JSON list of C-alpha atoms in Angstrom, two decimals:
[
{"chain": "A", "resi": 107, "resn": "UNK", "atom": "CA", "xyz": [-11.89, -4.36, -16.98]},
{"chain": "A", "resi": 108, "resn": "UNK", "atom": "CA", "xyz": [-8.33, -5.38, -16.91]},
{"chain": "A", "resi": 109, "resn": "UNK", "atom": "CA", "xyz": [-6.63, -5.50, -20.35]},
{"chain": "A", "resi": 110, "resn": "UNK", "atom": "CA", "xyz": [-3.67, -8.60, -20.41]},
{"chain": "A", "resi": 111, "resn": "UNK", "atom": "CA", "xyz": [-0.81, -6.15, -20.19]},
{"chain": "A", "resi": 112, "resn": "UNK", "atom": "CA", "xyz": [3.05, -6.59, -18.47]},
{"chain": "A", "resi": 113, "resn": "UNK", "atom": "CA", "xyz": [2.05, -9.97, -17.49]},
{"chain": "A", "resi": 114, "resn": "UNK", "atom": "CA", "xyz": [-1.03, -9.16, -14.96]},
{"chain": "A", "resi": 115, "resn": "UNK", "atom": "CA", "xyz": [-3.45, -12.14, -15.95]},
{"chain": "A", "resi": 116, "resn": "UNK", "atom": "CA", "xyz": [-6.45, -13.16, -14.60]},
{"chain": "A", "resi": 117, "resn": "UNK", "atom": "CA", "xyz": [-7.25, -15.20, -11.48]},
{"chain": "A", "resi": 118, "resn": "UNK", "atom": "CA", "xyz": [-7.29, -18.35, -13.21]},
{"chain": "A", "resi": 119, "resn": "UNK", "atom": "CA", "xyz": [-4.25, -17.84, -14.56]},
{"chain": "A", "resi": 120, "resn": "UNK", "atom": "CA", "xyz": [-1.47, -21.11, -13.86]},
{"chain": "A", "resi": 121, "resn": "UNK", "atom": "CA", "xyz": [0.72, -19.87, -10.65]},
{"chain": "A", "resi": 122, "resn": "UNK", "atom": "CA", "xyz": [3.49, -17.40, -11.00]},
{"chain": "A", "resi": 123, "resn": "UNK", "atom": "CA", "xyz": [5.78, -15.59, -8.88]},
{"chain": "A", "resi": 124, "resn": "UNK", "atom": "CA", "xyz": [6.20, -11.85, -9.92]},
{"chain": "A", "resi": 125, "resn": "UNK", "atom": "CA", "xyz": [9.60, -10.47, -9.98]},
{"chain": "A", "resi": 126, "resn": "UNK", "atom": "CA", "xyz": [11.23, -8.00, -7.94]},
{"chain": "A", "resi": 127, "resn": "UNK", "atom": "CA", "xyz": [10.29, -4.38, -8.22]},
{"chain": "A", "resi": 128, "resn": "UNK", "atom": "CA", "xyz": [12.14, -1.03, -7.24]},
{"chain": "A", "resi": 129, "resn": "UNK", "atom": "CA", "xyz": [9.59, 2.30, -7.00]},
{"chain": "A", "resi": 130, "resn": "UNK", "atom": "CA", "xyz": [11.40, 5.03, -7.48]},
{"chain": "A", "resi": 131, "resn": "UNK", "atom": "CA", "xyz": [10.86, 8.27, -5.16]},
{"chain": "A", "resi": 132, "resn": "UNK", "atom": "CA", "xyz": [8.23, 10.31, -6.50]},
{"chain": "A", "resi": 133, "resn": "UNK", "atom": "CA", "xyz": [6.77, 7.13, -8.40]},
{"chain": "A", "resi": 134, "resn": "UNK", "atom": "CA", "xyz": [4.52, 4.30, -8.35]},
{"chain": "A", "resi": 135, "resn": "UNK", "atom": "CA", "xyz": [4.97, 0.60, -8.71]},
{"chain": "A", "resi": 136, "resn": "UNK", "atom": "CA", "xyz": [3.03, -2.04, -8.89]},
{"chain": "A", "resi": 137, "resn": "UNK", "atom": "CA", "xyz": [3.63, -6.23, -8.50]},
{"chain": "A", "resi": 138, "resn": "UNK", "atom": "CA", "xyz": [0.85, -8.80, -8.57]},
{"chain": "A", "resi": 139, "resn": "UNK", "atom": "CA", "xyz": [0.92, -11.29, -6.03]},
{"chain": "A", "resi": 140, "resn": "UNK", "atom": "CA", "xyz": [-1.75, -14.87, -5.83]},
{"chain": "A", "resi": 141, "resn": "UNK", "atom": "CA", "xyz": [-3.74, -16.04, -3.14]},
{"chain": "A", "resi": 142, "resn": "UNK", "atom": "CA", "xyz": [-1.51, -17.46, -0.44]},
{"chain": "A", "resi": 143, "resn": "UNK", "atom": "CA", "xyz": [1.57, -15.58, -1.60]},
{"chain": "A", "resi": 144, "resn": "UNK", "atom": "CA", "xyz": [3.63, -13.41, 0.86]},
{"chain": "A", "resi": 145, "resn": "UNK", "atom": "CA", "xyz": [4.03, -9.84, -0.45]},
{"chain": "A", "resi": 146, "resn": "UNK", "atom": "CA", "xyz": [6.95, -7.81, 1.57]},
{"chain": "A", "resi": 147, "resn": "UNK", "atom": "CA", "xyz": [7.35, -3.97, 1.18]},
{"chain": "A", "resi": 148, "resn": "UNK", "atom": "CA", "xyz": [10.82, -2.81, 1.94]},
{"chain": "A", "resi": 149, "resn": "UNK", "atom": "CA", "xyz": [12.36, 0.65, 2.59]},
{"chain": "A", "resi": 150, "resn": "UNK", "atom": "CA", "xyz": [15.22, 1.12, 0.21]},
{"chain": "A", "resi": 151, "resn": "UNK", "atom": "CA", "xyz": [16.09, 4.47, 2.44]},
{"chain": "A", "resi": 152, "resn": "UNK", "atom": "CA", "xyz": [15.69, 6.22, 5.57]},
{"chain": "A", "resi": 153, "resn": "UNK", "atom": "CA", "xyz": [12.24, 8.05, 5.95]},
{"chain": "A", "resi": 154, "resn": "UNK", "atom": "CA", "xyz": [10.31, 6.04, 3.22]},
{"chain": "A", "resi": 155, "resn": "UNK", "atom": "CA", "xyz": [6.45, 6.10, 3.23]},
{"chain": "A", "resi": 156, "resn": "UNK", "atom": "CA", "xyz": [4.94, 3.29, 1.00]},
{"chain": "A", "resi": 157, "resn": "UNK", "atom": "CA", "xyz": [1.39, 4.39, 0.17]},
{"chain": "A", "resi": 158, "resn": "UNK", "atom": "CA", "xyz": [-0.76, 1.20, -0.53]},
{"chain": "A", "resi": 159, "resn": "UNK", "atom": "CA", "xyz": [-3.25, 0.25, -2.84]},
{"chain": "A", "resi": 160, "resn": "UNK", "atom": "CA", "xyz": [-4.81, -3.12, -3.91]},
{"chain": "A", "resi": 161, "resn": "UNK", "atom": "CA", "xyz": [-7.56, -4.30, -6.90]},
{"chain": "A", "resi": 162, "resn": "UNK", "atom": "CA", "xyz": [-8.68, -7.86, -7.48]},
{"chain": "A", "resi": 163, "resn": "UNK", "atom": "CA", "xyz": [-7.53, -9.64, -10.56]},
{"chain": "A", "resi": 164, "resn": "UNK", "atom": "CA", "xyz": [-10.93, -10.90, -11.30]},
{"chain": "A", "resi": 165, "resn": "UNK", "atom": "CA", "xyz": [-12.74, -7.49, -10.28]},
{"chain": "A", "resi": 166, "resn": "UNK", "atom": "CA", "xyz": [-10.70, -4.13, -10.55]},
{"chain": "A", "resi": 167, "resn": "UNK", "atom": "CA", "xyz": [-14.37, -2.94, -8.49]},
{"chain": "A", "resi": 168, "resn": "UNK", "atom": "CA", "xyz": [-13.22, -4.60, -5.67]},
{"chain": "A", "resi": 169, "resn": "UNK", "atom": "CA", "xyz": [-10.23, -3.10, -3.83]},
{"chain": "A", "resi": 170, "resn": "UNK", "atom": "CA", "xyz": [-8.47, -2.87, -0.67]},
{"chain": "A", "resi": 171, "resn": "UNK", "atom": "CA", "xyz": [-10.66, -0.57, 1.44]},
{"chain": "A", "resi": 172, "resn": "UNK", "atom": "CA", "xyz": [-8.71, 1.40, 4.33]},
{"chain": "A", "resi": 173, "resn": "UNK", "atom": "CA", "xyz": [-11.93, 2.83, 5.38]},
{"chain": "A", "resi": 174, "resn": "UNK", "atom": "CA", "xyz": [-13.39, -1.30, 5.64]},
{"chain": "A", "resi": 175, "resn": "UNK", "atom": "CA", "xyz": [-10.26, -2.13, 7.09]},
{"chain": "A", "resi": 176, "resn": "UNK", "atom": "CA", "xyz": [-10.47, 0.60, 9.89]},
{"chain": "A", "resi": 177, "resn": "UNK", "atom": "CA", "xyz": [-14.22, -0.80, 10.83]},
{"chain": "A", "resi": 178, "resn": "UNK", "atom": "CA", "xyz": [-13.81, -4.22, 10.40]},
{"chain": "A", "resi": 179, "resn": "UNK", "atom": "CA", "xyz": [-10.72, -4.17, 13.06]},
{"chain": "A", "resi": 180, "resn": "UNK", "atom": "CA", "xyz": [-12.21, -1.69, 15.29]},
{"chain": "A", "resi": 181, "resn": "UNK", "atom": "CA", "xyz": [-9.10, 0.44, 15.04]},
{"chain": "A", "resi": 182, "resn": "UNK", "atom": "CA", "xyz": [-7.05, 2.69, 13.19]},
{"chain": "A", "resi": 183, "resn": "UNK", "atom": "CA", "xyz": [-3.81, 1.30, 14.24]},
{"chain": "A", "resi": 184, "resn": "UNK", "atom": "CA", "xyz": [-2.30, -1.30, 11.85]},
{"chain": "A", "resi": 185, "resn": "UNK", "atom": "CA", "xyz": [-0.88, -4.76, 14.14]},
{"chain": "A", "resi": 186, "resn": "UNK", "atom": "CA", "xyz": [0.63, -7.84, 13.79]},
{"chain": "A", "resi": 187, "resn": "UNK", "atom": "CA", "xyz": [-2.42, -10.62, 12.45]},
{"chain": "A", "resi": 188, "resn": "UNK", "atom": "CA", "xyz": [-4.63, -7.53, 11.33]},
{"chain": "A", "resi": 189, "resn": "UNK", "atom": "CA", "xyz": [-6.67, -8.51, 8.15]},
{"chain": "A", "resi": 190, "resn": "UNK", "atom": "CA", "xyz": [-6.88, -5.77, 5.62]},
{"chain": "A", "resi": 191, "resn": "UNK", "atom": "CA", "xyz": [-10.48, -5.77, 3.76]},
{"chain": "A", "resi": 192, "resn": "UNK", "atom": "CA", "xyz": [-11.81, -4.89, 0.62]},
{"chain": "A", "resi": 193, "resn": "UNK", "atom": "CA", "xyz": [-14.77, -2.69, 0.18]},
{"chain": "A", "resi": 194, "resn": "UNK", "atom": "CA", "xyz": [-16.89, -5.67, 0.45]},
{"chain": "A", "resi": 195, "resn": "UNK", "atom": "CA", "xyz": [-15.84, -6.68, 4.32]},
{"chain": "A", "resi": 196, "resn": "UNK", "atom": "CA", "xyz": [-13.54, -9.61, 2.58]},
{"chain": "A", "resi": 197, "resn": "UNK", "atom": "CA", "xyz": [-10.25, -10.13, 3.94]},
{"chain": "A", "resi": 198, "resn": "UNK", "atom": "CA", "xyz": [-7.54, -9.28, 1.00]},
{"chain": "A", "resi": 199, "resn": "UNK", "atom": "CA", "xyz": [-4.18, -9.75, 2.82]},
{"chain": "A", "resi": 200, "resn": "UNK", "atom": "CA", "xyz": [-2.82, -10.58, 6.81]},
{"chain": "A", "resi": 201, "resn": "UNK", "atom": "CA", "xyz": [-0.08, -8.12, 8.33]},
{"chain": "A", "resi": 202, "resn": "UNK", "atom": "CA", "xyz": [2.87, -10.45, 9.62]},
{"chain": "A", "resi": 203, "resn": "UNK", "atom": "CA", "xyz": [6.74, -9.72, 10.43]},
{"chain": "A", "resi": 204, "resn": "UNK", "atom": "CA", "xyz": [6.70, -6.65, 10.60]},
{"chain": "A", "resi": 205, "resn": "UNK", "atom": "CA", "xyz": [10.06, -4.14, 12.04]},
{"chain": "A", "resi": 206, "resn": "UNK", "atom": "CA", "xyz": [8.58, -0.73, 11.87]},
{"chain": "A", "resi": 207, "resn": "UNK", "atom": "CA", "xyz": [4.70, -1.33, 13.55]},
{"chain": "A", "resi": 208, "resn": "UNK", "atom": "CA", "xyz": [4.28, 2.19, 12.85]},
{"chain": "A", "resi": 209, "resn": "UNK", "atom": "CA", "xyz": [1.60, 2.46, 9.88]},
{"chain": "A", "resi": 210, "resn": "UNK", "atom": "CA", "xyz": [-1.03, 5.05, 9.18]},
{"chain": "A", "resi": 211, "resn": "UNK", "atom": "CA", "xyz": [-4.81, 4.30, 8.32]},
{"chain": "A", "resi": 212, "resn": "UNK", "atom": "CA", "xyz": [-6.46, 7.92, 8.34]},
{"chain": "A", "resi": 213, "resn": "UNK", "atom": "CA", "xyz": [-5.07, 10.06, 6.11]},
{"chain": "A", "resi": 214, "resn": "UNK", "atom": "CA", "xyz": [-5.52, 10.18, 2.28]},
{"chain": "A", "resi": 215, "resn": "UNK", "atom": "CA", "xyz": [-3.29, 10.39, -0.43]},
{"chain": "A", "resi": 216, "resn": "UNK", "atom": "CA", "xyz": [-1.58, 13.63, -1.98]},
{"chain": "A", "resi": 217, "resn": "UNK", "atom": "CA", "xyz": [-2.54, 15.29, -4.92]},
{"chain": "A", "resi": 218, "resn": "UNK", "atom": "CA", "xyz": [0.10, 17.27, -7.00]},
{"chain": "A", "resi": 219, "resn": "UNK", "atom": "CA", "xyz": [-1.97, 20.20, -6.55]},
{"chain": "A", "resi": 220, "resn": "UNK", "atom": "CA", "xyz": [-2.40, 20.07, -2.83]},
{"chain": "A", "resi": 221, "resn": "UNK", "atom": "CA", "xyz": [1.43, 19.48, -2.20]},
{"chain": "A", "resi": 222, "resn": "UNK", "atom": "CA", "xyz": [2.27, 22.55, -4.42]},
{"chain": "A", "resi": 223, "resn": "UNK", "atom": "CA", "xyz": [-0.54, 24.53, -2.14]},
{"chain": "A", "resi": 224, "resn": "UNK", "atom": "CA", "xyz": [1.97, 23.23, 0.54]},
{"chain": "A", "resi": 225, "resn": "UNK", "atom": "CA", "xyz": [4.98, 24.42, -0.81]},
{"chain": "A", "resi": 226, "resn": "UNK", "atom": "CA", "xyz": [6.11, 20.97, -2.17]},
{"chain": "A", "resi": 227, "resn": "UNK", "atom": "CA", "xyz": [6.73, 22.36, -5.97]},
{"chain": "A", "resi": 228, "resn": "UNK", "atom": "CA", "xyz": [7.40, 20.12, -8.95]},
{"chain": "A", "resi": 229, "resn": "UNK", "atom": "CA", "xyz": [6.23, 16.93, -7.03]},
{"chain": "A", "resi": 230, "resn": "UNK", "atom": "CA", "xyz": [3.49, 14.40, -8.36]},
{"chain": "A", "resi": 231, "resn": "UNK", "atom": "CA", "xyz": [1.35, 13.63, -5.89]},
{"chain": "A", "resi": 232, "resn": "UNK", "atom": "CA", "xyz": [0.32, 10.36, -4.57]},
{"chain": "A", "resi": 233, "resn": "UNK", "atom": "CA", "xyz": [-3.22, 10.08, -6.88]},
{"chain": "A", "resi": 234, "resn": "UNK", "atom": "CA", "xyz": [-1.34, 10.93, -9.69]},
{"chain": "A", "resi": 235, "resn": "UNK", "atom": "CA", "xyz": [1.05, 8.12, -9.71]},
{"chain": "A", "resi": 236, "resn": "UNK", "atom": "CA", "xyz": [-1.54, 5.93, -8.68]},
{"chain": "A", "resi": 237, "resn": "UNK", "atom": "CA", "xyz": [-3.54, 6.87, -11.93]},
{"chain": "A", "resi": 238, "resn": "UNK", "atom": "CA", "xyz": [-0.38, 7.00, -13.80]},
{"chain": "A", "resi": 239, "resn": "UNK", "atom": "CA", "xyz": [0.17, 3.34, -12.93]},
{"chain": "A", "resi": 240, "resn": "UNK", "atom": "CA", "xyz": [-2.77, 2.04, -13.87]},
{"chain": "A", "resi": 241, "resn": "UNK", "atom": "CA", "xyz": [-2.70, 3.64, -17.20]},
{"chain": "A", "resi": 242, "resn": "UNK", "atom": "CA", "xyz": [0.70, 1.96, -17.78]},
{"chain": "A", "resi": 243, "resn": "UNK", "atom": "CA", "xyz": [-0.62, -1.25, -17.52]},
{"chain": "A", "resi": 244, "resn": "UNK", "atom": "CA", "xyz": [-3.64, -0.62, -18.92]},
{"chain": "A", "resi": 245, "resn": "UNK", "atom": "CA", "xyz": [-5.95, -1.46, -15.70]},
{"chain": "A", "resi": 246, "resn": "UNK", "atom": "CA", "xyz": [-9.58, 0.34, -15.53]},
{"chain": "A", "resi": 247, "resn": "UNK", "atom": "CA", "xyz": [-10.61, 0.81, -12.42]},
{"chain": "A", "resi": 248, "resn": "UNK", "atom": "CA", "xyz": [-13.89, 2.67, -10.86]},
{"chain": "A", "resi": 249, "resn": "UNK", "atom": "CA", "xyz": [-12.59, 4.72, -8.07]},
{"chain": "A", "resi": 250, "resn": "UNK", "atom": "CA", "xyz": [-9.41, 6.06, -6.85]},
{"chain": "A", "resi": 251, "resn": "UNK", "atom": "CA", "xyz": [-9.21, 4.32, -2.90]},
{"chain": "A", "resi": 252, "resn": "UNK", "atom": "CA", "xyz": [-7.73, 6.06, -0.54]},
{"chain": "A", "resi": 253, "resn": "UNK", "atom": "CA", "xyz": [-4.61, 4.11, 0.66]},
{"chain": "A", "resi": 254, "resn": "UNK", "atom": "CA", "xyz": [-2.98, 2.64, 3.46]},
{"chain": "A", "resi": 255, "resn": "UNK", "atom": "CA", "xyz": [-0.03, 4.37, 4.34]},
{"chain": "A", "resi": 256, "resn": "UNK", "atom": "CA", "xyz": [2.68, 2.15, 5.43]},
{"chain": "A", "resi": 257, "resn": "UNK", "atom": "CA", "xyz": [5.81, 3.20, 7.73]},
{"chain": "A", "resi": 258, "resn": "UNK", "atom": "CA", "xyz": [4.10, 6.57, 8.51]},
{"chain": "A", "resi": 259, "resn": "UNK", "atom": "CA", "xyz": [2.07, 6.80, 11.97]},
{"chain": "A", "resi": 260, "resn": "UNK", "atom": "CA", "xyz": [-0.17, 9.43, 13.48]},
{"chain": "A", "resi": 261, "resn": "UNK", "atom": "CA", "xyz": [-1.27, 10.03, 16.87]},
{"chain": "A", "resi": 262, "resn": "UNK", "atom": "CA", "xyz": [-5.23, 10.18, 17.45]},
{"chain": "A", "resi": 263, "resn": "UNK", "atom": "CA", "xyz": [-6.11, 12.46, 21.14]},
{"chain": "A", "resi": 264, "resn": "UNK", "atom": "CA", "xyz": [-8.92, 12.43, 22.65]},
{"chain": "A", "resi": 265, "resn": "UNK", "atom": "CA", "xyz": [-10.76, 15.65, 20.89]},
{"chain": "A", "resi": 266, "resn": "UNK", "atom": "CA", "xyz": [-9.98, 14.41, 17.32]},
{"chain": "A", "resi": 267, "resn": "UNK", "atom": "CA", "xyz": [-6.67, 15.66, 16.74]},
{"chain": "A", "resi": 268, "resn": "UNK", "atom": "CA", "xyz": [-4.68, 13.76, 14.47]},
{"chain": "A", "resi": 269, "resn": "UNK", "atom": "CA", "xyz": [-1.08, 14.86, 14.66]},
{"chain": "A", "resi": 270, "resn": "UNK", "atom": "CA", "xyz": [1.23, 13.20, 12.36]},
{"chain": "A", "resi": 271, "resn": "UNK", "atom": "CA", "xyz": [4.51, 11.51, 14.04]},
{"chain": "A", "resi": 272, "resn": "UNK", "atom": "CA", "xyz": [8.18, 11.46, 12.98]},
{"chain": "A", "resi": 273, "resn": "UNK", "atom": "CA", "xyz": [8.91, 9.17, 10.52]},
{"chain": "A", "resi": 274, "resn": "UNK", "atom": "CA", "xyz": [11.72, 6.39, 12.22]},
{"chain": "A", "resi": 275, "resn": "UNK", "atom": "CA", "xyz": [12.12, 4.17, 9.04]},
{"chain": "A", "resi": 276, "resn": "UNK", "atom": "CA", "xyz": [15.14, 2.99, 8.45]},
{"chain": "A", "resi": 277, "resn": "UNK", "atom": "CA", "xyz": [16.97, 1.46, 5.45]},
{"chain": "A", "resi": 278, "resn": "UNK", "atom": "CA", "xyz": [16.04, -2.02, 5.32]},
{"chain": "A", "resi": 279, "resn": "UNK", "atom": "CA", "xyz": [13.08, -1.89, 7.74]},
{"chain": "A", "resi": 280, "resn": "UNK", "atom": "CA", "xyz": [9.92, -3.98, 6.01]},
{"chain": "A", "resi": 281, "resn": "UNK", "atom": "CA", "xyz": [6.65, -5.22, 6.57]},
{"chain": "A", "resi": 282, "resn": "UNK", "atom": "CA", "xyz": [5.52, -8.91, 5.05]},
{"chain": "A", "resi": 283, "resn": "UNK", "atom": "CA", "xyz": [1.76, -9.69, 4.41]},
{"chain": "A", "resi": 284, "resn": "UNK", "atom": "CA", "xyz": [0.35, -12.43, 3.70]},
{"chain": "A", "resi": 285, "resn": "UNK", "atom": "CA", "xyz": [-1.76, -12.27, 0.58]},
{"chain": "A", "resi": 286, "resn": "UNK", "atom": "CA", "xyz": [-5.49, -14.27, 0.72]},
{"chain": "A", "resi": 287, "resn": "UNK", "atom": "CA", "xyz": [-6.95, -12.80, -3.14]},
{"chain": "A", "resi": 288, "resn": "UNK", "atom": "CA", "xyz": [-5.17, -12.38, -6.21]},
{"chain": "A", "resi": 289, "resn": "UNK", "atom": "CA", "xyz": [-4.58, -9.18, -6.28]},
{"chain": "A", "resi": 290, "resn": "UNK", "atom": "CA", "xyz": [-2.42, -6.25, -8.29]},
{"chain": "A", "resi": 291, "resn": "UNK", "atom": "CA", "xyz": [-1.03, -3.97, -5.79]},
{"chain": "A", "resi": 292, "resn": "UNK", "atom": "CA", "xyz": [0.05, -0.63, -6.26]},
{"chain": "A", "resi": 293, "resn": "UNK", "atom": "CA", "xyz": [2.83, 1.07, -4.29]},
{"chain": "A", "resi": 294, "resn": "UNK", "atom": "CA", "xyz": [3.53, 4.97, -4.60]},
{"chain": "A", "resi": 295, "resn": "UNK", "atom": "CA", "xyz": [6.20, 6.23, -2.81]},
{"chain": "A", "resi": 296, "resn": "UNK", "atom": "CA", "xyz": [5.32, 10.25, -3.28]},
{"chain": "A", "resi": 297, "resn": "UNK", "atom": "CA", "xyz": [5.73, 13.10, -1.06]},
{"chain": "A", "resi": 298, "resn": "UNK", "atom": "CA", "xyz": [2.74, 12.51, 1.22]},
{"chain": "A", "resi": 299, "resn": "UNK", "atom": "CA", "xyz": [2.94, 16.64, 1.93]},
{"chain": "A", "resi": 300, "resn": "UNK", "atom": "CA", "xyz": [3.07, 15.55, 5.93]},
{"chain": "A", "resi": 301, "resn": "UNK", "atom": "CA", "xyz": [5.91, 16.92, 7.70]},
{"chain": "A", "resi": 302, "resn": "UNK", "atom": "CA", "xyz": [8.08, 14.35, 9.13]},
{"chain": "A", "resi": 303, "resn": "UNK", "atom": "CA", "xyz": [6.93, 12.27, 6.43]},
{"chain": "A", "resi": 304, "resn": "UNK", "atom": "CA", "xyz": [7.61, 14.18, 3.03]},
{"chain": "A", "resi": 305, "resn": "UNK", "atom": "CA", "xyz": [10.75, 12.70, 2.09]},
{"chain": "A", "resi": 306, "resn": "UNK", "atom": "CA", "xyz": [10.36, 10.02, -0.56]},
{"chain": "A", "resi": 307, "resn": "UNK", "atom": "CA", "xyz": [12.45, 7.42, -0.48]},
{"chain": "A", "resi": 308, "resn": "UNK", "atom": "CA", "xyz": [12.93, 4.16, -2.95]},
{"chain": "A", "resi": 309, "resn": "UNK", "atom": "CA", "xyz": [10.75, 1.25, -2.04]},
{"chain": "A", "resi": 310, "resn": "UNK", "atom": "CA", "xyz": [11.35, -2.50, -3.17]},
{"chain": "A", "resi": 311, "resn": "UNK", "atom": "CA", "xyz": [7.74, -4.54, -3.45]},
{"chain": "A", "resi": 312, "resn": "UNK", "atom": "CA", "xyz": [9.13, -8.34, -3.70]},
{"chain": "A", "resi": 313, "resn": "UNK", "atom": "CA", "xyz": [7.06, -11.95, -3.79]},
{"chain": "A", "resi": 314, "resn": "UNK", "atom": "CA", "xyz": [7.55, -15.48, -2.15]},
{"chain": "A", "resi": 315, "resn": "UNK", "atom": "CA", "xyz": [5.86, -18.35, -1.70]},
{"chain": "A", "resi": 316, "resn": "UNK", "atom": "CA", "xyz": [6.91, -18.53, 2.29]},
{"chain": "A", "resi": 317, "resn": "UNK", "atom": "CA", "xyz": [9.88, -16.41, 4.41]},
{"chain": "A", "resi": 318, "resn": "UNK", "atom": "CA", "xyz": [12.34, -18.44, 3.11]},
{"chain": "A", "resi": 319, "resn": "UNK", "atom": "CA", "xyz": [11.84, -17.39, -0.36]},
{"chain": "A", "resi": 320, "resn": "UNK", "atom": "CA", "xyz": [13.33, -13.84, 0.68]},
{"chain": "A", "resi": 321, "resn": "UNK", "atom": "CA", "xyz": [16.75, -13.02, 0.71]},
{"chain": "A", "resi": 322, "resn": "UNK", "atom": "CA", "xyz": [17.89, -13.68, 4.69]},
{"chain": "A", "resi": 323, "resn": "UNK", "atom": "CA", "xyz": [18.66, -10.45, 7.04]}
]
């Protein structure tokens, strides 16, 4: 169930554009954007990894599914026109401009516990700013999803190796989808405990109704 809290409203709510929102290293965020609406995810610093999640307005049991997404598209490479799907096959939102094409769609999120088994001490892990998030604004859902893991890539050989890659995000660097369900989206940007990778950064989640809507580059 999702309790009217912050300003999240149902899917027959009148239309709105959600303001701005700046996630904080080590934090999550979250920004809900309508059917038809262009969501862009910006790094606010060099290195950033925006872990993504996504739950229907009308039905917090349906949510963006990384593992659907992977099968539906017949790959585990994120590209330009790729439609991200819910755990129901459905398409929830279309990958568009995009400057980093570098995005990850195998690995899970961090836990606090399994960073600090890393050596990453006194950092929340990626599940537990996604639950913290949703208790904030007071959304139920059923399961913790796995995410996608945007501006973070990993190489997949031949015998199953999956070796993660340097991170080469930049300041600035974005990715703009757009968005085909209402949906609440949830953006941590934690320590994802992968080397190359486990330096959060700030990350700006921001709403228009078409590209001109955001500021130009």
């Amino acid at each position: 169930m999702l309790l009217m809290k912050e300003g999240f409203t149902r899917e027959d709510a009148p239309r709105t554009l959600a303001s701005s929102v700046t996630v904080a290293p080590g934090t999550a965020g979250s920004i809900r954007v309508l059917r038809g609406q262009l969501l862009r995810i910006t790094a606010l610093g060099d290195g950033a990894v925006a872990s993504l999640f996504g739950f229907t307005l009308a039905d917090p049991a349906i949510w963006l599914s990384v593992h659907h997404t992977r099968v539906f598209s017949n790959s585990y490479l994120l590209g330009s026109g790729m439609r991200m799907v819910n755990n129901r096959r459905r398409p929830m939102m279309v990958s568009g401009k995009d400057s980093v094409r570098r995005h990850d769609l195998l690995l899970p999120g961090s836990t606090s516990a399994w960073l600090a088994e890393r050596g990453y001490h006194d950092q929340q892990g990626c599940v537990e700013s996604l639950s913290a998030e949703l208790a904030r604004i007071g959304m139920a859902v059923p399961k913790l999803p796995d995410p996608i893991n945007l501006f973070m890539h990993v190489d997949l050989a031949r015998n199953g190796d999956i070796t993660p890659q340097p991170n080469l995000t930049k300041r600035g660097d974005s990715i703009t989808c757009r968005v085909v369900v209402d949906t609440l989206f949830i953006v941590s940007a934690c320590c994802t405990g992968i080397e190359g990778n486990d330096r959060p950064a700030p990350i700006s989640l921001s709403v228009a109704e078409d590209l001109t809507g955001f500021p130009s580059e």
